[in-house]
PDB file of C-alpha atoms in Angstrom:
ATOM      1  CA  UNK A   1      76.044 -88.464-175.178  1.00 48.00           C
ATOM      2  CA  UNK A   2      78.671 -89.691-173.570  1.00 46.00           C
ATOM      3  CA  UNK A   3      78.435 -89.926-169.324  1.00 48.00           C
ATOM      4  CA  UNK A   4      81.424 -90.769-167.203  1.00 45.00           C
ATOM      5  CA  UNK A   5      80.185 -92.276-163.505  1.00 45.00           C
ATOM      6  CA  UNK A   6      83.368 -92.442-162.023  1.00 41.00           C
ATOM      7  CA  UNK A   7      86.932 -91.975-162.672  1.00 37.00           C
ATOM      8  CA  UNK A   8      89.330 -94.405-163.893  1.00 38.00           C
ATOM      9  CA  UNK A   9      92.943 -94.005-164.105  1.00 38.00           C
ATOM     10  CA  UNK A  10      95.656 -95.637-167.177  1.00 39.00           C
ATOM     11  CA  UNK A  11      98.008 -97.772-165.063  1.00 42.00           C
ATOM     12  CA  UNK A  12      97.284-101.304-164.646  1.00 47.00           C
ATOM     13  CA  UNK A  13      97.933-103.122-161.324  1.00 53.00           C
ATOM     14  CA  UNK A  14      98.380-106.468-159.510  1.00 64.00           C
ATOM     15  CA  UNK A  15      96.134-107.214-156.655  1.00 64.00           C
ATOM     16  CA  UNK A  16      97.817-107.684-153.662  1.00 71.00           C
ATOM     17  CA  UNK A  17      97.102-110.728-150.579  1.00 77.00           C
ATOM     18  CA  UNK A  18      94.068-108.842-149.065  1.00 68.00           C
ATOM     19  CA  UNK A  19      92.455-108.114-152.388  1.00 67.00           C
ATOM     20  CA  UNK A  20      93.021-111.827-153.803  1.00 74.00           C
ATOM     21  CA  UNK A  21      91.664-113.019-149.975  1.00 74.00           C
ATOM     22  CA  UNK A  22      88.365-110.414-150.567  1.00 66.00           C
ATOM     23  CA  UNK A  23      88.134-111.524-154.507  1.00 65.00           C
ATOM     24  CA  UNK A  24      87.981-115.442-153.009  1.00 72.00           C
ATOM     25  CA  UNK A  25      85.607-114.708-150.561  1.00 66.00           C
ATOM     26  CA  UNK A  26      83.138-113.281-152.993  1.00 61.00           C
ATOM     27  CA  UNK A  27      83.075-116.018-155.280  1.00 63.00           C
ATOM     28  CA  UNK A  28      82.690-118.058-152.397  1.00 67.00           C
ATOM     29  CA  UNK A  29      79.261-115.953-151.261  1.00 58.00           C
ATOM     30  CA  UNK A  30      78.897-116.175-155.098  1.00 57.00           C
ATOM     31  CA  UNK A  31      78.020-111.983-154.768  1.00 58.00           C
ATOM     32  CA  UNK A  32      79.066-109.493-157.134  1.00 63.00           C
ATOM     33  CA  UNK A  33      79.278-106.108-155.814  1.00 66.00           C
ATOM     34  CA  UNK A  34      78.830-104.573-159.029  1.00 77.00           C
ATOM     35  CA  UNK A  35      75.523-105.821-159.143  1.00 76.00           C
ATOM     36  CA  UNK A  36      74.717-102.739-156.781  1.00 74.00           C
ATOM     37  CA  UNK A  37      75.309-100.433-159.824  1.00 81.00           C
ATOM     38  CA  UNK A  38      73.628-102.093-163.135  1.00 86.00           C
ATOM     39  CA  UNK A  39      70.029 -99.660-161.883  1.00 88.00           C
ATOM     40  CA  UNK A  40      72.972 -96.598-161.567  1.00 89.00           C
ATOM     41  CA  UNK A  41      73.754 -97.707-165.414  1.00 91.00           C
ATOM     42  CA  UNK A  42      70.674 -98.573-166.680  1.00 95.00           C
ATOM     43  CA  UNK A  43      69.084 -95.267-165.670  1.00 94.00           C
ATOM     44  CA  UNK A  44      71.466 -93.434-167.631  1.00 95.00           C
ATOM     45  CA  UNK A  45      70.651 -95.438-170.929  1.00 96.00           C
ATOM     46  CA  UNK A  46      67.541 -95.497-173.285  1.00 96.00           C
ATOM     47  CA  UNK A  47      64.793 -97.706-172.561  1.00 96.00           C
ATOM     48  CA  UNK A  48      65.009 -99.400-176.240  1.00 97.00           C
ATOM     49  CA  UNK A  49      68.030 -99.127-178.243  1.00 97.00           C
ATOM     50  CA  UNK A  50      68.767-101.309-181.170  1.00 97.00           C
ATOM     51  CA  UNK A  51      72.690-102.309-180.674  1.00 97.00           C
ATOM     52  CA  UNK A  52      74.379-102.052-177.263  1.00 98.00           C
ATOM     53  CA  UNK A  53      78.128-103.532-175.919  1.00 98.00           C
ATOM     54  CA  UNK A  54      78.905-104.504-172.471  1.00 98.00           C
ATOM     55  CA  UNK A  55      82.486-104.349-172.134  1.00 97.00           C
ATOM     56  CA  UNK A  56      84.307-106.774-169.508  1.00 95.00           C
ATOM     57  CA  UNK A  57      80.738-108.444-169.170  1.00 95.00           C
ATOM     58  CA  UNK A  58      82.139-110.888-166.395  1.00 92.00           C
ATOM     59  CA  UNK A  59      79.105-113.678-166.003  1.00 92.00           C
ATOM     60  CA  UNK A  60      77.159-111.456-167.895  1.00 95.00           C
ATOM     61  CA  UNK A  61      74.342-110.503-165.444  1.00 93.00           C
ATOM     62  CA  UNK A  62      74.812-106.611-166.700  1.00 95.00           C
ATOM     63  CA  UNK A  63      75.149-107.908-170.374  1.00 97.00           C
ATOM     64  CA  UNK A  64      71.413-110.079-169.710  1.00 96.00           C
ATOM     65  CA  UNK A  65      69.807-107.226-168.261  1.00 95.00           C
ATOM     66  CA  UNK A  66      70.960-104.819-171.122  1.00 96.00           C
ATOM     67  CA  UNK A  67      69.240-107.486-173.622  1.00 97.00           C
ATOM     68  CA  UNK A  68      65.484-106.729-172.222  1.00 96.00           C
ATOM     69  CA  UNK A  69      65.991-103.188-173.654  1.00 96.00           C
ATOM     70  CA  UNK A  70      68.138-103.889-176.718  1.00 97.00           C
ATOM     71  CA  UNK A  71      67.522-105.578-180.094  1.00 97.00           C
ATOM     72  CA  UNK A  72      71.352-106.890-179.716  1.00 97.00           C
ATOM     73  CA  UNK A  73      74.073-107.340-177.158  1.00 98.00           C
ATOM     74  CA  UNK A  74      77.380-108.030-178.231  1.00 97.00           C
ATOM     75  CA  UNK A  75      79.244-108.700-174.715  1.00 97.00           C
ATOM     76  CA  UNK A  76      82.908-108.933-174.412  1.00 97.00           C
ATOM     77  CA  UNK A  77      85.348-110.412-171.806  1.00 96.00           C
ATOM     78  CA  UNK A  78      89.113-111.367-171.871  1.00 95.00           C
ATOM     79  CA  UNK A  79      88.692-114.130-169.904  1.00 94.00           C
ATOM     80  CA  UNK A  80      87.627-117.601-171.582  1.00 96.00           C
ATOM     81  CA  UNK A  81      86.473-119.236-168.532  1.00 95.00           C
ATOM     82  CA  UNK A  82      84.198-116.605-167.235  1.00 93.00           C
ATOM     83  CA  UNK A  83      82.876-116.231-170.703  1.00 96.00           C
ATOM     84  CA  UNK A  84      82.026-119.888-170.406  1.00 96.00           C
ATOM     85  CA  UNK A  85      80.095-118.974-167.180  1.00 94.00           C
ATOM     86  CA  UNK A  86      77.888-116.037-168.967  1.00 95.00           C
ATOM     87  CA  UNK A  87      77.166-118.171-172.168  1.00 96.00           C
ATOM     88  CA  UNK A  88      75.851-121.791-169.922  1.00 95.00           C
ATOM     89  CA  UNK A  89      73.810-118.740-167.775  1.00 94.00           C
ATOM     90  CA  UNK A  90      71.999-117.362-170.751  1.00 95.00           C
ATOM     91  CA  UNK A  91      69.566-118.553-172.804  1.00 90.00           C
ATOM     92  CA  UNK A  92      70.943-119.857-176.639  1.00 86.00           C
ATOM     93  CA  UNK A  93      68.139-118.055-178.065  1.00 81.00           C
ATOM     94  CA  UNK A  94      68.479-115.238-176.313  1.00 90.00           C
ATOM     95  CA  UNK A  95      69.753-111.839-178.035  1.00 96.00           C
ATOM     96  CA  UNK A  96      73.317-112.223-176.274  1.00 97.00           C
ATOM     97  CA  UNK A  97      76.716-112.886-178.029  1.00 97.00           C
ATOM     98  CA  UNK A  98      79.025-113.596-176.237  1.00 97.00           C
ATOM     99  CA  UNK A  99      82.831-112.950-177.453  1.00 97.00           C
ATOM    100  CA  UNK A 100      86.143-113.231-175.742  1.00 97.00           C
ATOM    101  CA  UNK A 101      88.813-110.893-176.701  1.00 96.00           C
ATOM    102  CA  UNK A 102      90.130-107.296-175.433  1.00 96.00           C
ATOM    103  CA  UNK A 103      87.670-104.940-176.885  1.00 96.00           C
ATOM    104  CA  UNK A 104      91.021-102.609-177.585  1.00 96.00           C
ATOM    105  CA  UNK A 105      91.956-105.536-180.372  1.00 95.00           C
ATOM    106  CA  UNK A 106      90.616-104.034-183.841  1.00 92.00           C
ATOM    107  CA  UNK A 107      90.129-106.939-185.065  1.00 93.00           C
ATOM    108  CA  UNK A 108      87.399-108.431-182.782  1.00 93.00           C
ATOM    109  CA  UNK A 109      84.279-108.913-184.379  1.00 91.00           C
ATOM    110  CA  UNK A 110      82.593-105.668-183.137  1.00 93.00           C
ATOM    111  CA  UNK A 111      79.751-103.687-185.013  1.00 90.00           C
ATOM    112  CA  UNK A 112      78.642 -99.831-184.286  1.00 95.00           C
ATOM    113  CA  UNK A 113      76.415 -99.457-181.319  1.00 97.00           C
ATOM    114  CA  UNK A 114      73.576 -97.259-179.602  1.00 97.00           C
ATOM    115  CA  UNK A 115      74.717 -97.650-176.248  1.00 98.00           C
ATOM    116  CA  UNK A 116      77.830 -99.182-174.943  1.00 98.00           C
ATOM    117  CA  UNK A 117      78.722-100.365-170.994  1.00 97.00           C
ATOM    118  CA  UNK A 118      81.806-100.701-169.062  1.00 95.00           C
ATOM    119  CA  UNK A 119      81.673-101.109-165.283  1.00 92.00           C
ATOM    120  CA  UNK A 120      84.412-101.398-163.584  1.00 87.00           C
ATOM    121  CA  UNK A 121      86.784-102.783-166.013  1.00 90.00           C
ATOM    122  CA  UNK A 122      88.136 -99.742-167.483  1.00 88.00           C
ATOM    123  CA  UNK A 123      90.686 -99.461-164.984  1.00 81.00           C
ATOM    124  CA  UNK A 124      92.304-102.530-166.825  1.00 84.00           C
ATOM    125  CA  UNK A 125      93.348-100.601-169.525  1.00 89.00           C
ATOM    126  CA  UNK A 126      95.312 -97.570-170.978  1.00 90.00           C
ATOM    127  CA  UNK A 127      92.095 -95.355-170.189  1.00 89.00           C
ATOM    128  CA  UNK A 128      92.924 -92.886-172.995  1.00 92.00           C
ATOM    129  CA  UNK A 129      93.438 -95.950-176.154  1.00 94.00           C
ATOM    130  CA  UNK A 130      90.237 -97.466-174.169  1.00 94.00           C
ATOM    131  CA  UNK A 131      87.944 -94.382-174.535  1.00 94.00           C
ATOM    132  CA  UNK A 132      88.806 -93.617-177.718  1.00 95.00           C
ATOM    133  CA  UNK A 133      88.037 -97.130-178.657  1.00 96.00           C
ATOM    134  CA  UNK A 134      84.886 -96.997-177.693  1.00 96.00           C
ATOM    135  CA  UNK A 135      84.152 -93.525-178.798  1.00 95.00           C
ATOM    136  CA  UNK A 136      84.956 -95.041-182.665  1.00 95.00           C
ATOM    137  CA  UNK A 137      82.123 -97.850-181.816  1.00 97.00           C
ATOM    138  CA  UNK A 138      80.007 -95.486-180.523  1.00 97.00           C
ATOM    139  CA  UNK A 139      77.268 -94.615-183.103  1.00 97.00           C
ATOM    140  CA  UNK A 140      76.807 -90.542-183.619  1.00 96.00           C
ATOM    141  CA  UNK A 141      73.903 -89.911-180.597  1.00 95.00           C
ATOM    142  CA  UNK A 142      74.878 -92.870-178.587  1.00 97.00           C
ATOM    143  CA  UNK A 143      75.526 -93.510-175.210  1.00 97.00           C
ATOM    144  CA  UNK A 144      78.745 -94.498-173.433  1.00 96.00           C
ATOM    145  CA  UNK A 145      78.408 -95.180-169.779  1.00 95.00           C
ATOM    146  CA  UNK A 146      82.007 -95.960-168.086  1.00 92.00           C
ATOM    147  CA  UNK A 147      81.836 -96.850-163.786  1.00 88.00           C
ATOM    148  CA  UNK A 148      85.449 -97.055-163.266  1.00 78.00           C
ATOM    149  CA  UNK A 149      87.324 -97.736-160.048  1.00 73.00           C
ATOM    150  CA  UNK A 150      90.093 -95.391-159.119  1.00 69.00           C
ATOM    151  CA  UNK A 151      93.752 -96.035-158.189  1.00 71.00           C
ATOM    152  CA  UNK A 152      94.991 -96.763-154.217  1.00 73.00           C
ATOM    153  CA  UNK A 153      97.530 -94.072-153.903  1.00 79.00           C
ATOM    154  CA  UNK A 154      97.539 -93.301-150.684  1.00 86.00           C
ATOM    155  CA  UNK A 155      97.583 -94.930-147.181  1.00 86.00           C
ATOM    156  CA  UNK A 156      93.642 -93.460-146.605  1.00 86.00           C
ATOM    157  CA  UNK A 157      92.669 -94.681-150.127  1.00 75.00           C
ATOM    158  CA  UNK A 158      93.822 -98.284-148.679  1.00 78.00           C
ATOM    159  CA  UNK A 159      91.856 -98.292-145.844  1.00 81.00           C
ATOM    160  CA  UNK A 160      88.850 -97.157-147.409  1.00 79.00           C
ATOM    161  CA  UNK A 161      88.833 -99.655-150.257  1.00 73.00           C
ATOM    162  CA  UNK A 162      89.005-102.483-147.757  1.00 75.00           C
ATOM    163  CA  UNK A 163      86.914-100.600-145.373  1.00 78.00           C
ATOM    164  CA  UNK A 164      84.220-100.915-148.485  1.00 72.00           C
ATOM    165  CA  UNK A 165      85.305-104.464-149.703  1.00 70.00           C
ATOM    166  CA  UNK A 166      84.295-105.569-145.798  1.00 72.00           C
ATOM    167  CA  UNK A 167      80.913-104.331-146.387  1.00 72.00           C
ATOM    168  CA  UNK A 168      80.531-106.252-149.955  1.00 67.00           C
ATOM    169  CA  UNK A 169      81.621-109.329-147.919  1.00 69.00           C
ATOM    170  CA  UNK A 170      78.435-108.512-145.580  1.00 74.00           C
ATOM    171  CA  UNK A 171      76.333-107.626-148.506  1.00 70.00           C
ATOM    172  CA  UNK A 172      77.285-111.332-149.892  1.00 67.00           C
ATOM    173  CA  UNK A 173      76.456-112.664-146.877  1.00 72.00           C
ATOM    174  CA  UNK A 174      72.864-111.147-146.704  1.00 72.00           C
ATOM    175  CA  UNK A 175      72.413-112.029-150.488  1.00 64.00           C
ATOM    176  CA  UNK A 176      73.236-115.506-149.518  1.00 66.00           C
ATOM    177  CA  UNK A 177      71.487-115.573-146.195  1.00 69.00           C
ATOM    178  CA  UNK A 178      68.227-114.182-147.945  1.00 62.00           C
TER     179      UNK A 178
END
């Protein structure tokens, strides 16, 4: 089964000075708005699978969670440092691997899995190369669940998005303040 949260589109894009400003400030309330949607996720999966894949785990607080239902999480990031972050935040027995690479690269050392995760990282990539991707390491009666962000096109689209990124920036600040 394969169950599509949100939308995601194929272009790629550069944040601009309010986004980078927002980004900063939410590492600085060390909040991660996407925590609000690992229970959306993790009701759509199985309670116990064997293999599962976070893609674009981040710090790996989705990919740790996933691991108290799973046999095995593979969990896969681009970014070195942040990898760093999610591997010195887990345990080294835990049931975790941690990988950096592009999940799109075939040869990253990926297996075949019962459930795979992306939220909101999709929009990163060509969405169409990125699905099918992860439709070929799906296993046949798995679960893909994709939260995807959609693209700013319009003047209204702005303002919401940073209407919404003011809020995170309040939800930090009760998650720090609490």
């Amino acid at each position: 089964m394969i169950v599509r949260v949100s939308h995601a589109t194929e272009s790629t894009r550069r944040p601009g000075l309010a986004e980078v400003a927002i980004n900063a400030a939410m590492r600085r309330l060390q909040w991660d708005h996407n925590a609000h949607y690992h229970r959306t996720l993790l009701r759509r999966i199985p309670r116990r699978f064997r293999r599962g894949l976070d893609v674009g785990c981040g710090k790996g607080d989705f990919a740790r969670r996933l691991a108290r239902r799973a046999g095995a999480i593979d969990a896969v990031d681009v970014a070195p440092d942040i990898v760093a972050v999610a591997r010195s935040r887990t345990p080294a027995a835990g049931n975790v691997r941690f990988l950096v690479g592009d999940v799109l690269d075939p040869t990253l050392d990926l297996a075949a899995y019962d459930v795979i995760t992306s939220l909101a990282v999709i929009h990163h990539m060509p969405l169409g190369p990125a699905l099918d991707r992860l439709h070929d390491l799906l296993l046949p009666g798995g679960v893909l669940v994709v939260l995807g962000c959609y693209e700013e096109k319009t003047r209204s689209d702005v303002i919401v998005s940073r209407t919404a990124s003011i809020a995170n920036i309040a939800m930090g600040l009760a998650h720090r303040i609490g």
